[in-house]
Coordinates of C-alpha atoms and ligand atoms in Angstrom, one line a residue:
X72 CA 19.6 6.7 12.8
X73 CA 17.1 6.5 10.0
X74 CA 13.8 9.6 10.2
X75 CA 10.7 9.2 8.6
X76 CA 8.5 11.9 8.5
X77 CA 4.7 11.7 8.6
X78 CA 2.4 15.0 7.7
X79 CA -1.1 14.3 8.3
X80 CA -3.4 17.0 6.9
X81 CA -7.0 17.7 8.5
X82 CA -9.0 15.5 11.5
X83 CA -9.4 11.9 9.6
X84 CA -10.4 9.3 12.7
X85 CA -8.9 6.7 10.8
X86 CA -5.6 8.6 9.3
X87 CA -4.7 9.7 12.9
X88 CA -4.7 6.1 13.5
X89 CA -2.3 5.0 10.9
X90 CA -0.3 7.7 11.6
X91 CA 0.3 7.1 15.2
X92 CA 1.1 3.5 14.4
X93 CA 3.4 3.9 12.2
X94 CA 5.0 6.1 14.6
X95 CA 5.0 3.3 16.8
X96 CA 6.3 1.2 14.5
X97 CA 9.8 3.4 14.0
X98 CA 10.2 4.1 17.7
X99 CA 10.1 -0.2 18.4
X100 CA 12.4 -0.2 15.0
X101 CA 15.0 2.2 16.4
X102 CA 13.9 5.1 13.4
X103 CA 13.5 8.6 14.3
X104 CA 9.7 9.8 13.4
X105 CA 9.2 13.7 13.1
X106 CA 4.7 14.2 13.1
X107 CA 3.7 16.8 11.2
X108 CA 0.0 17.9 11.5
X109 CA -1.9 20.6 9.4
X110 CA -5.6 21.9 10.0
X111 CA -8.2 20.9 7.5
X112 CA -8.0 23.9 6.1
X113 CA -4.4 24.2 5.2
X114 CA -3.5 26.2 2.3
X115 CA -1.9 23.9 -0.3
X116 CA 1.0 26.8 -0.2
X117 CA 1.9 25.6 3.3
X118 CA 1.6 21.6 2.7
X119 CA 3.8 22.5 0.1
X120 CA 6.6 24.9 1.8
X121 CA 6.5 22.0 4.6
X122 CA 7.2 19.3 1.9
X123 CA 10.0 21.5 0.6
X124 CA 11.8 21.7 4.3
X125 CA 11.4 18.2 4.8
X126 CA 12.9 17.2 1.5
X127 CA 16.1 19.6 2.4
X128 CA 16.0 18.7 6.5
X129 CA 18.9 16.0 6.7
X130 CA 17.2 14.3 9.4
X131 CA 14.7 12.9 7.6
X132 CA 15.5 10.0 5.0
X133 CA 11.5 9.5 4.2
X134 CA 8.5 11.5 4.3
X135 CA 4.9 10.2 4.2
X136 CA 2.1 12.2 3.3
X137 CA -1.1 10.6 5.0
X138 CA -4.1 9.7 2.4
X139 CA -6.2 11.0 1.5
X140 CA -6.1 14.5 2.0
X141 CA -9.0 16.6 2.5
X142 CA -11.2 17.3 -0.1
X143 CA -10.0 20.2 -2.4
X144 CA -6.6 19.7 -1.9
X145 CA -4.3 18.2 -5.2
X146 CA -2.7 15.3 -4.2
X147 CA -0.6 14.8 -7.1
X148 CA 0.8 18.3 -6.7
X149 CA 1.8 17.5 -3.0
X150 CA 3.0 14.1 -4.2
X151 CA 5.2 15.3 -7.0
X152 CA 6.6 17.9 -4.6
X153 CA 8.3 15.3 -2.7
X154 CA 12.1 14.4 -3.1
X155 CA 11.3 10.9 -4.9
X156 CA 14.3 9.6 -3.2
X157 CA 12.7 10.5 0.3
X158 CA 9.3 9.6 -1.3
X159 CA 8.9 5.9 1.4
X160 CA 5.1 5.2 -0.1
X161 CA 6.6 5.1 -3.4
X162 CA 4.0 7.1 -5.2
X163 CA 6.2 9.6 -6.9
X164 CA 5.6 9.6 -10.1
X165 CA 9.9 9.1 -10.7
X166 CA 9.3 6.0 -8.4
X167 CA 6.2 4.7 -10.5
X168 CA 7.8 5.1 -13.8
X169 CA 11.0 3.2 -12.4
X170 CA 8.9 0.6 -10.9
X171 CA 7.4 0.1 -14.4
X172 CA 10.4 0.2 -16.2
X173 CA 12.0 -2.5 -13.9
X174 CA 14.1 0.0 -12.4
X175 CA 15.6 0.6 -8.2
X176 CA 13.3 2.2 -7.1
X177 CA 10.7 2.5 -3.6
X178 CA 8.0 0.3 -4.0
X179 CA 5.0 1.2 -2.6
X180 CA 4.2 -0.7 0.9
X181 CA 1.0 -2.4 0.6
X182 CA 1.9 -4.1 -2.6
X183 CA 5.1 -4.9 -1.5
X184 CA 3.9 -6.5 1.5
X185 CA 1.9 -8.7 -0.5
X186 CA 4.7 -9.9 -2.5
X187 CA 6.8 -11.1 0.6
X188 CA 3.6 -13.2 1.6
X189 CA 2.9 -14.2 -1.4
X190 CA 6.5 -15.6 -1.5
X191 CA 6.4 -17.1 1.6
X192 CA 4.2 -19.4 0.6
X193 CA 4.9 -19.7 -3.7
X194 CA 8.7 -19.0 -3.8
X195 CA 8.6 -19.6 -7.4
X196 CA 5.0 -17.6 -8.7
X197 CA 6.9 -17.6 -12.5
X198 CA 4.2 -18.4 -15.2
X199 CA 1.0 -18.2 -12.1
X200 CA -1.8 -16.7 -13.5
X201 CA -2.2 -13.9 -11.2
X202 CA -5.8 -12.0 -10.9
X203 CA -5.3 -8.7 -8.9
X204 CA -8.9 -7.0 -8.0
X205 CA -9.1 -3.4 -7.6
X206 CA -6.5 -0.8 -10.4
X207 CA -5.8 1.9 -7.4
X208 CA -2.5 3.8 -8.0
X209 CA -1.6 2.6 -4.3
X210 CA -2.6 -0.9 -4.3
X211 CA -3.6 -2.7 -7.6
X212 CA -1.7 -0.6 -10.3
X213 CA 1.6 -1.4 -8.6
X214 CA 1.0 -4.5 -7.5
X215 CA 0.3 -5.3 -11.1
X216 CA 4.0 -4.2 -11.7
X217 CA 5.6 -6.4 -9.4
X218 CA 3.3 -9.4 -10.9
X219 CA 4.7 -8.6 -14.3
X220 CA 8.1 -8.0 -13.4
X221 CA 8.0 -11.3 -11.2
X222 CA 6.4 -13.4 -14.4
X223 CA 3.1 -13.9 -13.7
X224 CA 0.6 -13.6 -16.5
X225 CA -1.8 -10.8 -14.9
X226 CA -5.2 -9.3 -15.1
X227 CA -6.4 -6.6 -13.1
X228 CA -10.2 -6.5 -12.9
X229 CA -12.1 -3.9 -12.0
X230 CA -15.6 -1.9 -11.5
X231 CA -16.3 -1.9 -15.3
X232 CA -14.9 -5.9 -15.9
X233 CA -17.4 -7.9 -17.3
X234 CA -18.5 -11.0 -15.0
X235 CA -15.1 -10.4 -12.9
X236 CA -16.0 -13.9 -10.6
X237 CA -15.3 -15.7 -14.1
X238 CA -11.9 -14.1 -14.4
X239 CA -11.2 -15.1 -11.1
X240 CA -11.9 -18.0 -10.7
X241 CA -8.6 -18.9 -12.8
X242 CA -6.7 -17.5 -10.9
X243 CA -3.5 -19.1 -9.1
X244 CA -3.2 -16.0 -7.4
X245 CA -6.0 -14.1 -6.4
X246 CA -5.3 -10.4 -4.9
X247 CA -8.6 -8.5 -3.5
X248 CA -8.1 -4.4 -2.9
X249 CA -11.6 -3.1 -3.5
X250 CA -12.9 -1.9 -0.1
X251 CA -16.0 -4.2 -0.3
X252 CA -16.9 -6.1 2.5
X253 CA -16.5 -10.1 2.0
X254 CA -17.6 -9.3 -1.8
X255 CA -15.1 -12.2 -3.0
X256 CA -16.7 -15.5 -1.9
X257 CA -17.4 -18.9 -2.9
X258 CA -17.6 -18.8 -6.9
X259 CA -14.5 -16.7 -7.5
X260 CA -12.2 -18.7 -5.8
X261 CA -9.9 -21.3 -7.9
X262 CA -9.3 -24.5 -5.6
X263 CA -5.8 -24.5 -4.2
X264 CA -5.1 -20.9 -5.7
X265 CA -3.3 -18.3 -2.9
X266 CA -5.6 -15.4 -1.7
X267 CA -4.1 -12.0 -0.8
X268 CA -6.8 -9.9 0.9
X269 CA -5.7 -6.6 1.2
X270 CA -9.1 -5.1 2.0
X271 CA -9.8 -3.3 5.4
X272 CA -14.1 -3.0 6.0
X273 CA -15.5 -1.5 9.3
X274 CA -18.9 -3.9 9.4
X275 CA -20.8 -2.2 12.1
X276 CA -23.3 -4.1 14.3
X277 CA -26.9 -3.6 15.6
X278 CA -25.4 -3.2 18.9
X279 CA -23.4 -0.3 17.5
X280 CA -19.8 -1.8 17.6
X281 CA -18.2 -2.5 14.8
X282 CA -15.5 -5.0 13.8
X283 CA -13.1 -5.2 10.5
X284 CA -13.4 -7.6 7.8
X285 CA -11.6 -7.8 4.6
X286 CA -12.6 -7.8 0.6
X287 CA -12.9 -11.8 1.0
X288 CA -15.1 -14.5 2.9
X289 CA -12.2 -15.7 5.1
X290 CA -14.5 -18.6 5.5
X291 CA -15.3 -19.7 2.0
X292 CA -11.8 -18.9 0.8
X293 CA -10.7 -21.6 3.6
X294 CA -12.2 -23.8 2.5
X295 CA -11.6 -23.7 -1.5
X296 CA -7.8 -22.1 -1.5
X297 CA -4.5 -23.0 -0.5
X298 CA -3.9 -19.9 1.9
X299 CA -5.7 -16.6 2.5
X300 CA -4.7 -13.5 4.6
X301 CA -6.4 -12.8 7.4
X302 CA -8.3 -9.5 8.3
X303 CA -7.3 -7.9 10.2
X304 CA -3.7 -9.3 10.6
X305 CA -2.8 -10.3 7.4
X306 CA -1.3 -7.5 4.8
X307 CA -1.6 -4.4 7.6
X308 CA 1.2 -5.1 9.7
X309 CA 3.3 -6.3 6.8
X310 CA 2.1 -2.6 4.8
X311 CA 4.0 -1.0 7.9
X312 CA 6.6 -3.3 8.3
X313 CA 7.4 -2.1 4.2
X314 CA 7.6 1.3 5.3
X315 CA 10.0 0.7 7.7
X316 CA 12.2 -1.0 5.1
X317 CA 11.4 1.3 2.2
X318 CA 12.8 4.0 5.2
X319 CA 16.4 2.2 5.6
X320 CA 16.6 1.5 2.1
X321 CA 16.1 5.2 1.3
X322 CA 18.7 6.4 4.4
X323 CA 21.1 3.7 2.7
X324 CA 21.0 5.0 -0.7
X325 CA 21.0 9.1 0.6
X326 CA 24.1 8.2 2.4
X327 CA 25.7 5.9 0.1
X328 CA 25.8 3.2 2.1
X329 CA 25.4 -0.7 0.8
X330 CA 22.2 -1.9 0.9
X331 CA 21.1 -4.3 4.0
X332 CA 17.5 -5.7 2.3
X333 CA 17.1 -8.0 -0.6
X334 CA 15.1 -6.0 -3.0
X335 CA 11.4 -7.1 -4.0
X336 CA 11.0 -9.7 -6.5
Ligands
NDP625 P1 -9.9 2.5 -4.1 O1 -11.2 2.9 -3.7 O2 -8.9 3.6 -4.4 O3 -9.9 1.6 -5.4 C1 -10.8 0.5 -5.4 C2 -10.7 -0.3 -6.7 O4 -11.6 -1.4 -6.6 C3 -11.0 0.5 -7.9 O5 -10.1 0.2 -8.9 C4 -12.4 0.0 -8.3 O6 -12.6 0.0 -9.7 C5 -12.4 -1.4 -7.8 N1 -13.7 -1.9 -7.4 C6 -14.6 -1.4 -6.6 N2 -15.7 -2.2 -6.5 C7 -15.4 -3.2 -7.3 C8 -16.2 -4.3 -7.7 N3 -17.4 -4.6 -7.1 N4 -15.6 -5.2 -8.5 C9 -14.4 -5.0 -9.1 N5 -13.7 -3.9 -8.8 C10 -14.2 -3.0 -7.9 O7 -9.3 1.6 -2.9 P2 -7.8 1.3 -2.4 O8 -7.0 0.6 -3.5 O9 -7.3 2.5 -1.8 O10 -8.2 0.3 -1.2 C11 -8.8 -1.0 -1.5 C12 -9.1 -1.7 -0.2 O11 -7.8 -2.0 0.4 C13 -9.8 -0.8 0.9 O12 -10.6 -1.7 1.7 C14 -8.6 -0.2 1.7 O13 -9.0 0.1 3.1 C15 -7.7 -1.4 1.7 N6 -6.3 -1.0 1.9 C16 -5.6 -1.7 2.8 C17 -4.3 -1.5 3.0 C18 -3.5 -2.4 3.9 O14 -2.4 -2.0 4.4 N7 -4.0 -3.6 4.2 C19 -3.6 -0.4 2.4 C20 -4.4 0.3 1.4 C21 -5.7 0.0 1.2 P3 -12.7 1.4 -10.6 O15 -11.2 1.7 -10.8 O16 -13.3 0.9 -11.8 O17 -13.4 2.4 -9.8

């Protein structure tokens, strides 16, 4: 049976969260998950001897180190302390370089749950001008890769891009991962184009509830574009559904077994 690992680090509301789903998510999968919690406090010493057991325990084909980490602690460190062959979130640096170089590698979650939607609907995206909002190593850098590697012609836009709705607005495909709520509306949207909205916005109400929207005007975008993503609904569960996969692929490979999954185009 496959193991994924999770080691969540400190008291994060909305990491304990993710990290209990995704545990959920291997036990309905039939993957072993082995939790991992650390105070708040945790000496980056310890985060590190854990990472070091996990990489040698043979139980566990993928380890995933919840972000972010408190503050003070070096995430790159812990990152690059990772086996990049157990490394399911794909943010090794080994795993970013292959991804760049058009290598097999593990390709970060998010991103590549925006590529099997986007396929879904655009099986062939070669030559698509491709607009991804946001340059975060987890979400837009990557995603950037895949774009190139798949043929797009792409732009990433970000805080310091000059009037970024322009830029948009030619966009076939249209990829928002900013965490601002319904920033991307009416004049940034291409008719017919495909919107990814990977954003996830707690909007809280007068009445003190609060409710999740994404980085796009669902409503708007409906009206102008081909398809949009819902939020929430849309690229979450298909984030988790990655790291299941990127988990098999990775107990595959460490056991030397044939693949079972198509890889990512
Ligand atoms: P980061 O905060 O790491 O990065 C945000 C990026 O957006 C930066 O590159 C920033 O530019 C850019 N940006 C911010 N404001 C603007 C603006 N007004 N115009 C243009 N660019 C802007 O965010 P993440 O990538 O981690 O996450 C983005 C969103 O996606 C969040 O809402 C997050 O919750 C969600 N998310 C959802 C996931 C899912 O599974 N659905 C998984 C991961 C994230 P600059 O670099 O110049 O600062």
């Amino acid at each position: 049976m496959p193991g994924l690992a999770t080691v969540l680090i400190g008291d994060d509301p909305a990491s304990r969260v993710y990290v209990r789903s995704k545990s959920r998510a291997c036990a309905a999968a039939g993957i072993a998950s082995f939790e991992f919690t650390k105070p708040p406090d945790a000496r980056l010493s310890d985060i590190l001897s854990l990472v070091e057991a996990l990489n040698r325990d043979e139980r566990v084909d993928g380890i995933l180190v919840q972000l972010p980490l408190p503050s003070g602690l070096d995430t790159r460190c812990v990152i690059a302390a990772l086996d990049p062959g157990k490394d399911v979130d794909g943010f090794h640096p080994v795993n970013i370089g292959r991804l760049w170089g058009g290598e097999t590698s593990l390709v970060p979650c998010t991103p590549q749950g925006c590529m099997i939607l986007l396929r879904h609907v655009l099986p062939d995206i070669a030559g698509a001008t491709a607009v991804v909002v946001g340059r975060s190593h987890i979400v837009g850098r990557p995603l950037a890769a895949l774009l190139v590697a798949a043929d797009c012609t792409v732009t990433l836009v970000h805080s310091k891009t000059r009037d970024p709705a322009a830029i948009c607005r030619h966009a076939d495909i249209l990829i928002a991962a900013i965490g601002r709520p319904q920033a991307i509306g009416d004049g940034w949207i291409k008719p017919g184009a495909i919107v990814i909205d990977v954003g996830i916005n707690r909007v809280a109400e007068p009445d003190g509830t609060a409710h999740l929207v994404g980085d796009v005007d669902f409503g708007a975008a409906s009206r102008i574009a081909a398809a949009v993503t819902p939020v929430p609904g849309g690229v979450g569960p298909m984030t988790i559904a990655c790291l299941l996969r990127n988990t098999v692929l990775a107990a595959c490979r460490r056991r030397g077994l044939p693949e079972p999954l198509a890889p990512i185009q």
